[in-house]
mmCIF file of C-alpha atoms in Angstrom:
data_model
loop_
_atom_site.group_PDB
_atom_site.id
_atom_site.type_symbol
_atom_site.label_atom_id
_atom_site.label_comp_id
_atom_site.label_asym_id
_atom_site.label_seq_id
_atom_site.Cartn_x
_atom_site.Cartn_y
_atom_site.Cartn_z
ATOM 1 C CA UNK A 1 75.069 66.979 181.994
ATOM 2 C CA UNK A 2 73.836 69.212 179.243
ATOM 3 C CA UNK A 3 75.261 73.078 178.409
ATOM 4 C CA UNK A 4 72.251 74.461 179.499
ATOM 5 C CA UNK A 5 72.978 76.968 176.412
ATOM 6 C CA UNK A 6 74.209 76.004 172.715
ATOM 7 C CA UNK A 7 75.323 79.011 170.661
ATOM 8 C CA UNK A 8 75.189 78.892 166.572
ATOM 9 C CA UNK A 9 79.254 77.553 166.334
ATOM 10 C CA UNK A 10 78.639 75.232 169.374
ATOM 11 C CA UNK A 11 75.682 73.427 167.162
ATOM 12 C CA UNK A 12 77.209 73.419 164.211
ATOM 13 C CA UNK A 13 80.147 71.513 165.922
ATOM 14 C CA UNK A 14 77.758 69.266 166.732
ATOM 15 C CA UNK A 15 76.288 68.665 163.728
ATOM 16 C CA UNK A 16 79.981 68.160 162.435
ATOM 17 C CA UNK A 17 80.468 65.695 164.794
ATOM 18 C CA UNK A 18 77.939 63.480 164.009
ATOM 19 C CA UNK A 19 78.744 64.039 160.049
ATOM 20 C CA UNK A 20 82.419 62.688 160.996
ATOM 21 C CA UNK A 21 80.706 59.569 162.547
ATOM 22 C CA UNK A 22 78.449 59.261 160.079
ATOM 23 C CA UNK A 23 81.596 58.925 157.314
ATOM 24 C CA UNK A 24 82.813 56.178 159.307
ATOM 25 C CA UNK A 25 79.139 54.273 159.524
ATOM 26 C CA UNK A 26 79.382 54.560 155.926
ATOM 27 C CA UNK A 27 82.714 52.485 156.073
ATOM 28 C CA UNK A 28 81.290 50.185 158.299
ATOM 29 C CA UNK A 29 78.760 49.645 155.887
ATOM 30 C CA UNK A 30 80.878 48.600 153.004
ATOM 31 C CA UNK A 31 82.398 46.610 155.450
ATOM 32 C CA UNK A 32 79.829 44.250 156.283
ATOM 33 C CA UNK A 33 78.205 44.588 153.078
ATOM 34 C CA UNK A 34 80.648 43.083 151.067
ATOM 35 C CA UNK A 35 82.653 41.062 153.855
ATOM 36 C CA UNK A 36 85.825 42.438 154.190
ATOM 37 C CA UNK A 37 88.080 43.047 156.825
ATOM 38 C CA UNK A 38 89.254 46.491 156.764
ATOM 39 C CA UNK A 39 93.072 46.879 155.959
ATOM 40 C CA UNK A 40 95.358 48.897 158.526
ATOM 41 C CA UNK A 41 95.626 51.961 156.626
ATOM 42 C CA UNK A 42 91.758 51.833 156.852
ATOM 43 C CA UNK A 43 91.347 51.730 160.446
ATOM 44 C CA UNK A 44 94.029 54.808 160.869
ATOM 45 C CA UNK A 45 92.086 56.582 158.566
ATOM 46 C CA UNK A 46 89.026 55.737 161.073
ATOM 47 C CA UNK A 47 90.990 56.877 163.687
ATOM 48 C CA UNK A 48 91.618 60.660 162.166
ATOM 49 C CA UNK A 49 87.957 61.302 161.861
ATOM 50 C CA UNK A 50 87.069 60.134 165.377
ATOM 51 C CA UNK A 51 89.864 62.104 166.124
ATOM 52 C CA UNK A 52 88.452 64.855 163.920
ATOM 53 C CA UNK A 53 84.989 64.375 165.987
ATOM 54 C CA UNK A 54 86.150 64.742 168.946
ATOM 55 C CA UNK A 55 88.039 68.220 168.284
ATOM 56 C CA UNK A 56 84.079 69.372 167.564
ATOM 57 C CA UNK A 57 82.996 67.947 170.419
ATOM 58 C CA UNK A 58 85.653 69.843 172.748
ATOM 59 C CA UNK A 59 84.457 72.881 171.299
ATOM 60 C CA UNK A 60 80.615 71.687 171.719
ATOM 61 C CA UNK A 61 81.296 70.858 175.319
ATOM 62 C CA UNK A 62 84.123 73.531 176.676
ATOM 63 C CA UNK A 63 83.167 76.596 174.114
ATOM 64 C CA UNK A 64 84.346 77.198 170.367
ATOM 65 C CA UNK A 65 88.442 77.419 171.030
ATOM 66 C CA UNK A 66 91.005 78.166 168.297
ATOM 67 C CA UNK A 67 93.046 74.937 169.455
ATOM 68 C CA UNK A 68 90.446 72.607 169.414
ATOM 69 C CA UNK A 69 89.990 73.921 165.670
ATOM 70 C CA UNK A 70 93.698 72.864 165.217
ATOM 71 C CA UNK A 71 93.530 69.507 166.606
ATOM 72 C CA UNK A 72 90.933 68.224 163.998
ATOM 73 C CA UNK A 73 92.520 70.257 161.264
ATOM 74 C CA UNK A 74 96.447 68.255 162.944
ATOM 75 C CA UNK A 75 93.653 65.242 162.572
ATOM 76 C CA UNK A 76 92.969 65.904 158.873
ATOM 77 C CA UNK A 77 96.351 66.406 157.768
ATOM 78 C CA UNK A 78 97.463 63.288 159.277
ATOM 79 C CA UNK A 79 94.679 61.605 157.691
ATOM 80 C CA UNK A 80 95.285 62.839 154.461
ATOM 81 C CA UNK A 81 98.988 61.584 154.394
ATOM 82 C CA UNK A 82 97.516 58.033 155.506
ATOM 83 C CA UNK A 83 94.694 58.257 153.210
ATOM 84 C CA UNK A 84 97.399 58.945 150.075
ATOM 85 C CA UNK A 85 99.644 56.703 151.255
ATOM 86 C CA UNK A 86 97.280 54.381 151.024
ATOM 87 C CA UNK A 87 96.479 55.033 147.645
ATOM 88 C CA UNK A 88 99.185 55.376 146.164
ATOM 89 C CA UNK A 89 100.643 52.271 147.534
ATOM 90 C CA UNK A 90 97.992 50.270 146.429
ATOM 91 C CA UNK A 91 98.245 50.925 142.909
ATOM 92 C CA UNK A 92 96.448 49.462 140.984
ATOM 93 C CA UNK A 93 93.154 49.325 143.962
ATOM 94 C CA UNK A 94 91.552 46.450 142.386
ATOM 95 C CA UNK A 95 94.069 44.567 143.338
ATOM 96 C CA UNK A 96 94.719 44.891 146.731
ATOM 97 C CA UNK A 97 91.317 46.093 147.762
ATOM 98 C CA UNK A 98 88.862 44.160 145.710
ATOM 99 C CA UNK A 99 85.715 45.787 147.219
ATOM 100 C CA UNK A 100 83.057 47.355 144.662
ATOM 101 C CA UNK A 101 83.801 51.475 144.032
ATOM 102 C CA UNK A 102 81.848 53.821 145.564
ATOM 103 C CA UNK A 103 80.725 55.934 142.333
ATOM 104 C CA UNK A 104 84.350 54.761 140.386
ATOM 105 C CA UNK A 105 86.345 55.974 143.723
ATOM 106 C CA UNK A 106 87.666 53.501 146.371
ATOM 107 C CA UNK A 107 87.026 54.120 149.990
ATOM 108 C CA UNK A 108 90.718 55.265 151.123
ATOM 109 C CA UNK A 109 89.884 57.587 147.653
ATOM 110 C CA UNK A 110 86.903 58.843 149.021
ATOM 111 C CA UNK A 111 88.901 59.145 152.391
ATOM 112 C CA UNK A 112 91.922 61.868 151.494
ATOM 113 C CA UNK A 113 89.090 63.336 149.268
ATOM 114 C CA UNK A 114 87.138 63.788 152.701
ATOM 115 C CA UNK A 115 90.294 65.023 154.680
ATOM 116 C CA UNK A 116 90.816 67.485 152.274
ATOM 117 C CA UNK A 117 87.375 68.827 152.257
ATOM 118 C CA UNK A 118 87.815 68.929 155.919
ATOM 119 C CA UNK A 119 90.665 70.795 156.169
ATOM 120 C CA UNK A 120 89.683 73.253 153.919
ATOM 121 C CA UNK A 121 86.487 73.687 155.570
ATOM 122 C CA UNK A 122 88.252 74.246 158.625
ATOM 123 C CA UNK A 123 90.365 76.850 157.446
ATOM 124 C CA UNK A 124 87.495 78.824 156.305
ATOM 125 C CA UNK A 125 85.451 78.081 159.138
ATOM 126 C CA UNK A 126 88.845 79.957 161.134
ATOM 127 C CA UNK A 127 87.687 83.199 159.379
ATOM 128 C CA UNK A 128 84.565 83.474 161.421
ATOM 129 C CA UNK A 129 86.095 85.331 164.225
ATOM 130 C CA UNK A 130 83.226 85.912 166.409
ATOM 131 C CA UNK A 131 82.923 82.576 167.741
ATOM 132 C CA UNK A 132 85.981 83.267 169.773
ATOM 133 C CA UNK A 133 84.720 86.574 171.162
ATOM 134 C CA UNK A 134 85.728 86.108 174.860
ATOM 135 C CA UNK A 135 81.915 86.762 176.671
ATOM 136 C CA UNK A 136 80.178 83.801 178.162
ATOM 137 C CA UNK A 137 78.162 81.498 175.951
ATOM 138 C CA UNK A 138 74.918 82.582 178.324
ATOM 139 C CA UNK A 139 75.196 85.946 177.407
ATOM 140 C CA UNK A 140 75.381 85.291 173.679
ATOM 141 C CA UNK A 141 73.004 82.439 173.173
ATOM 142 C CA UNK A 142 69.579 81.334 173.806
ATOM 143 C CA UNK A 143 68.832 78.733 175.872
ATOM 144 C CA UNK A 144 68.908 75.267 174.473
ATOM 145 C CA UNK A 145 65.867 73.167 173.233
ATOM 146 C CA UNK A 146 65.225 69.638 173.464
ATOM 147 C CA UNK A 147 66.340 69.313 169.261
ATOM 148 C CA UNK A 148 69.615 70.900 169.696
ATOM 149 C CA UNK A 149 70.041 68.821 173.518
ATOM 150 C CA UNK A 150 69.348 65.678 171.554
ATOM 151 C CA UNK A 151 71.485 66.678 168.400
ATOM 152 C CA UNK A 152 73.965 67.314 171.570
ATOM 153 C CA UNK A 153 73.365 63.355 172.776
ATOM 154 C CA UNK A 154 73.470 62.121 169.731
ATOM 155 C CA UNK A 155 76.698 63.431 168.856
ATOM 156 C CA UNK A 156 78.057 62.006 171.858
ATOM 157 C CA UNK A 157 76.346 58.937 172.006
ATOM 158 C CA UNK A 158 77.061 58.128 168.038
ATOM 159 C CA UNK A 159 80.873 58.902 168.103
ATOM 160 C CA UNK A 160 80.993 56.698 171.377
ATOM 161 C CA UNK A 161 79.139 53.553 170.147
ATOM 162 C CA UNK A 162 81.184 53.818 166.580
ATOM 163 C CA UNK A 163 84.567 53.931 168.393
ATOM 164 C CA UNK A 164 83.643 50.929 170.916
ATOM 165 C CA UNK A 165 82.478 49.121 167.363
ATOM 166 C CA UNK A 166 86.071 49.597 165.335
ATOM 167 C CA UNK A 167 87.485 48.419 168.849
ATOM 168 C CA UNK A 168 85.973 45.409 168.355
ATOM 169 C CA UNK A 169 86.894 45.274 164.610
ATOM 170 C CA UNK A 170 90.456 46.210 165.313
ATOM 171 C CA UNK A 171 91.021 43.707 167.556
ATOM 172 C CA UNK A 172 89.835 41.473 164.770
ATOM 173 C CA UNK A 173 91.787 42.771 162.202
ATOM 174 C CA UNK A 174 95.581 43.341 164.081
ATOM 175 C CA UNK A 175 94.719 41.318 167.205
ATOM 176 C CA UNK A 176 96.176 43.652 170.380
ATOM 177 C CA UNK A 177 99.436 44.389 168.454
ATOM 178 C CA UNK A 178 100.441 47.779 169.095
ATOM 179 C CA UNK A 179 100.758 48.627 165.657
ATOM 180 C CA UNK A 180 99.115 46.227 163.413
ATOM 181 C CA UNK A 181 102.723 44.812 162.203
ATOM 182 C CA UNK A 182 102.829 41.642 160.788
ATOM 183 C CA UNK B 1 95.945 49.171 167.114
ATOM 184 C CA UNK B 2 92.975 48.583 169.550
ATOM 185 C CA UNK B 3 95.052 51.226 171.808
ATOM 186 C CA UNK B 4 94.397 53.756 170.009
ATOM 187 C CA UNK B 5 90.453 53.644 169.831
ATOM 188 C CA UNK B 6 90.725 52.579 173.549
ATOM 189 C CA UNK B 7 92.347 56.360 174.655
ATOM 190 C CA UNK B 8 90.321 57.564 172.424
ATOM 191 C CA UNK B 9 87.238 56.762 173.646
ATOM 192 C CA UNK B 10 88.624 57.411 176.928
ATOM 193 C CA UNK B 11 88.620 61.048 175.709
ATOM 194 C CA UNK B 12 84.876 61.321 174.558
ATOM 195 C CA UNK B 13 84.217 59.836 177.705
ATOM 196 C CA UNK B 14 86.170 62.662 179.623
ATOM 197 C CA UNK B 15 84.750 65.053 176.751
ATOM 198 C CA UNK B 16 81.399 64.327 178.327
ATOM 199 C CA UNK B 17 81.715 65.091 181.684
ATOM 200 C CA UNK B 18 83.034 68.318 181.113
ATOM 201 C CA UNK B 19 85.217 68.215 183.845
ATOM 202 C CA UNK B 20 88.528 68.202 182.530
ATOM 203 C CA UNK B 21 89.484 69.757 179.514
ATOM 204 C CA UNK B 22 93.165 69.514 179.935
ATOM 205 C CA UNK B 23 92.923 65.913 180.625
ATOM 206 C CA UNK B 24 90.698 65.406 177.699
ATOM 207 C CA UNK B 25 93.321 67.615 175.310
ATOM 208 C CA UNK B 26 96.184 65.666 176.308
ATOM 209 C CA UNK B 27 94.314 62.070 174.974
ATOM 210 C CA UNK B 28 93.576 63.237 172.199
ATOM 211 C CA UNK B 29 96.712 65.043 171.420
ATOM 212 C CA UNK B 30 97.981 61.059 172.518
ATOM 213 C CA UNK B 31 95.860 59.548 169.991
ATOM 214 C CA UNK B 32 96.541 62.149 166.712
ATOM 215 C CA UNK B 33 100.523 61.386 167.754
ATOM 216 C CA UNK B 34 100.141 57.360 167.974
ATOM 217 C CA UNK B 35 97.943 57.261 164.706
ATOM 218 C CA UNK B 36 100.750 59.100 163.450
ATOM 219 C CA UNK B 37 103.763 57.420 165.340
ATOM 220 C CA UNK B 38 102.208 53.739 164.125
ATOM 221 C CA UNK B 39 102.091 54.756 160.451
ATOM 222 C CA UNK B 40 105.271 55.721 160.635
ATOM 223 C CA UNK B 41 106.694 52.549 162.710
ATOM 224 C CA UNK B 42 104.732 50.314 159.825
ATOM 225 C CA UNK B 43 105.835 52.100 157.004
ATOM 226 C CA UNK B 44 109.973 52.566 158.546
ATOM 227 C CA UNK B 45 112.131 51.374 155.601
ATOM 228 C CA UNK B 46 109.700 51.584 152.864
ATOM 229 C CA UNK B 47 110.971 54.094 151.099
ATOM 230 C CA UNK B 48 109.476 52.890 147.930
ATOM 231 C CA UNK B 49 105.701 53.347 146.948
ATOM 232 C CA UNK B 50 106.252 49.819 145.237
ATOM 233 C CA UNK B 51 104.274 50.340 141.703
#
């Protein structure tokens, strides 16, 4: 089930991966540790970096391709407009949101901050044109050891399990509404 | 909402298997225009930011 070989873009995908899942943990851990139900806007916002994860993942498991580059960087522009929305809308946050700050910024805060820094990073990361050179990733790459084939489950494995999770906690929050309207 | 994580978990599933990568382009192209779609749906005739 494994590429059998991982070049340099391929594991750095990965590693992106798991840093997009990680963000949501993180949100999953203000969840539970201060008891609240995340709002709507929250679990769109959710949604873009899984989204955002999986566009690594395509190019971890099918080879580095410019339009799996534009699918997470569609991802992060969509979350962005959520994520300001959300602020913005909000106004003033400890009103509406009531949860602690994470160093003076609220989550959905921290979120378009995160989009952003995505986006831009995928931009630059567009510049490095020779991890669309056409030749087959066995020429190019060595062949892949058991830290970069668990990095590779991992990725997969992490993304998966937080995804089933914010199932669960979206049926909790919006019930199976098709769009969270009240 | 649920929908939405549902396809796209269907996608890192199809992701995984490497089989399909047309199939697993079109979920997630599904999912990035539903997130979209049901923020727009919620939001239809707010046209104020309400501060």
């Amino acid at each position: 089930m494994t590429p059998r070989r991982l070049d340099l873009a391929q594991r750095l995908n990965a590693l992106g991966a798991i840093v997009s899942a990680l963000v949501i943990a993180g949100a999953w851990y203000f969840e539970f540790s201060t008891h609240e139900a995340p709002c709507p806007f929250c679990l769109m916002i959710r949604i873009c970096f899984t989204g955002i994860a999986i566009g690594a993942l395509l190019n971890v498991r099918f080879g580095v391709k410019v339009a799996h580059y534009g699918l997470c960087l569609l991802f992060a522009v969509v979350g962005m407009v959520i994520a300001f929305y959300d602020v913005v809308s909000s106004y003033p946050p400890l009103g509406s949101w009531g949860s602690t700050p994470f160093m003076g910024l609220h989550l959905p805060t921290w979120g378009f901050i995160s989009f952003a820094g995505a986006a831009a990073l995928l931009g630059l990361v567009m510049f490095w044109e020779g991890q669309f050179r056409g030749e087959p990733m066995a020429t190019r790459a060595a062949e892949t050891s058991s830290l970069w084939r668990l990095v590779y489950y991992v990725a997969f494995g992490l993304i998966a399990v937080i995804t089933a999770g914010n199932v669960i906690i979206g049926y909790t929050v919006c019930g199976a509404s098709l769009t969270c309207a009240a | 909402m649920i929908w939405l994580f549902l396809v796209a978990l269907a996608a890192i599933a199809v992701v995984f298997t490497g089989r399909r990568r047309g199939l697993a382009v079109a979920l997630t192209l599904v999912v990035l225009v539903g997130v979209f779609a049901v923020f727009v749906s919620m939001q239809w005739g707010n046209e104020g930011l309400g501060l």
